[in-house]
Short mmCIF file of C-alpha atoms in Angstrom, two decimals:
data_model
loop_
_atom_site.label_atom_id
_atom_site.label_comp_id
_atom_site.label_asym_id
_atom_site.label_seq_id
_atom_site.Cartn_x
_atom_site.Cartn_y
_atom_site.Cartn_z
CA MET A 1370 -0.44 -43.49 -0.06
CA LYS A 1371 2.44 -41.96 -2.05
CA LEU A 1372 4.95 -43.53 0.33
CA TRP A 1373 3.46 -46.99 -0.19
CA LYS A 1374 3.53 -46.69 -4.00
CA ASN A 1375 7.20 -45.63 -3.98
CA ILE A 1376 8.60 -48.30 -1.67
CA HIS A 1377 12.23 -49.33 -2.44
CA ARG A 1378 12.90 -45.96 -4.08
CA GLN A 1379 15.84 -43.68 -3.30
CA LEU A 1380 14.92 -40.57 -1.33
CA GLU A 1381 16.24 -37.93 1.01
CA ILE A 1382 14.22 -36.80 4.02
CA VAL A 1383 14.53 -33.42 5.71
CA THR A 1384 13.32 -33.70 9.31
CA ALA A 1385 11.63 -31.02 11.41
CA GLY A 1386 14.97 -30.47 13.17
CA GLY A 1387 16.77 -29.81 9.87
CA PHE A 1388 18.60 -33.13 9.59
CA ARG A 1389 18.97 -34.72 6.15
CA ILE A 1390 18.71 -38.50 5.93
CA GLY A 1391 19.30 -40.22 2.62
CA GLY A 1392 18.78 -43.82 1.63
CA LYS A 1393 16.39 -46.30 0.13
CA MET A 1394 12.89 -46.70 1.58
CA ASN A 1395 12.51 -50.17 3.05
CA LYS A 1396 9.19 -50.44 4.91
CA VAL A 1397 6.19 -48.16 5.44
CA GLY A 1398 3.88 -48.28 8.45
CA ILE A 1399 0.92 -46.26 9.65
CA ASP A 1400 3.06 -43.64 11.40
CA TYR A 1401 6.64 -44.47 10.41
CA LEU A 1402 8.92 -45.42 7.55
CA ASP A 1403 12.13 -47.43 7.57
CA MET A 1404 15.06 -46.46 5.39
CA LYS A 1405 18.10 -48.53 4.52
CA ASN A 1406 21.34 -46.55 4.48
CA ASN A 1407 24.75 -48.25 4.30
CA ASP A 1408 23.42 -51.55 5.70
CA HIS A 1409 21.69 -49.74 8.61
CA ILE A 1410 17.93 -49.44 9.09
CA ILE A 1411 16.76 -45.97 10.18
CA THR A 1412 13.19 -45.48 11.44
CA VAL A 1413 11.65 -42.03 10.99
CA LEU A 1414 8.26 -41.03 12.39
CA LYS A 1415 6.01 -39.45 9.77
CA ASP A 1416 5.11 -36.50 12.00
CA LYS A 1417 8.83 -35.57 12.17
CA ILE A 1418 9.24 -35.39 8.36
CA ASP A 1419 9.33 -31.86 7.00
CA HIS A 1420 10.11 -32.52 3.35
CA ILE A 1421 10.88 -35.47 1.04
CA ILE A 1422 13.23 -35.20 -1.93
CA TRP A 1423 12.54 -38.11 -4.29
CA GLY A 1424 15.30 -39.75 -6.31
CA LYS A 1425 14.97 -41.32 -9.74
CA LYS A 1426 12.73 -44.34 -10.20
CA ASN A 1427 14.53 -47.62 -10.79
#
């Protein structure tokens, strides 16, 4: 529910493998979220997310 309320907000995701992905949240699904980063769309599965670092609200 928190992901849906904060759509189009800047964030940084730390994955289970230790990768850091930053960008703006674009779409949220049942088991995934899409992020926009430098005109690219990145899809991340929710079960692979370890931690979310939220940016400032616009």
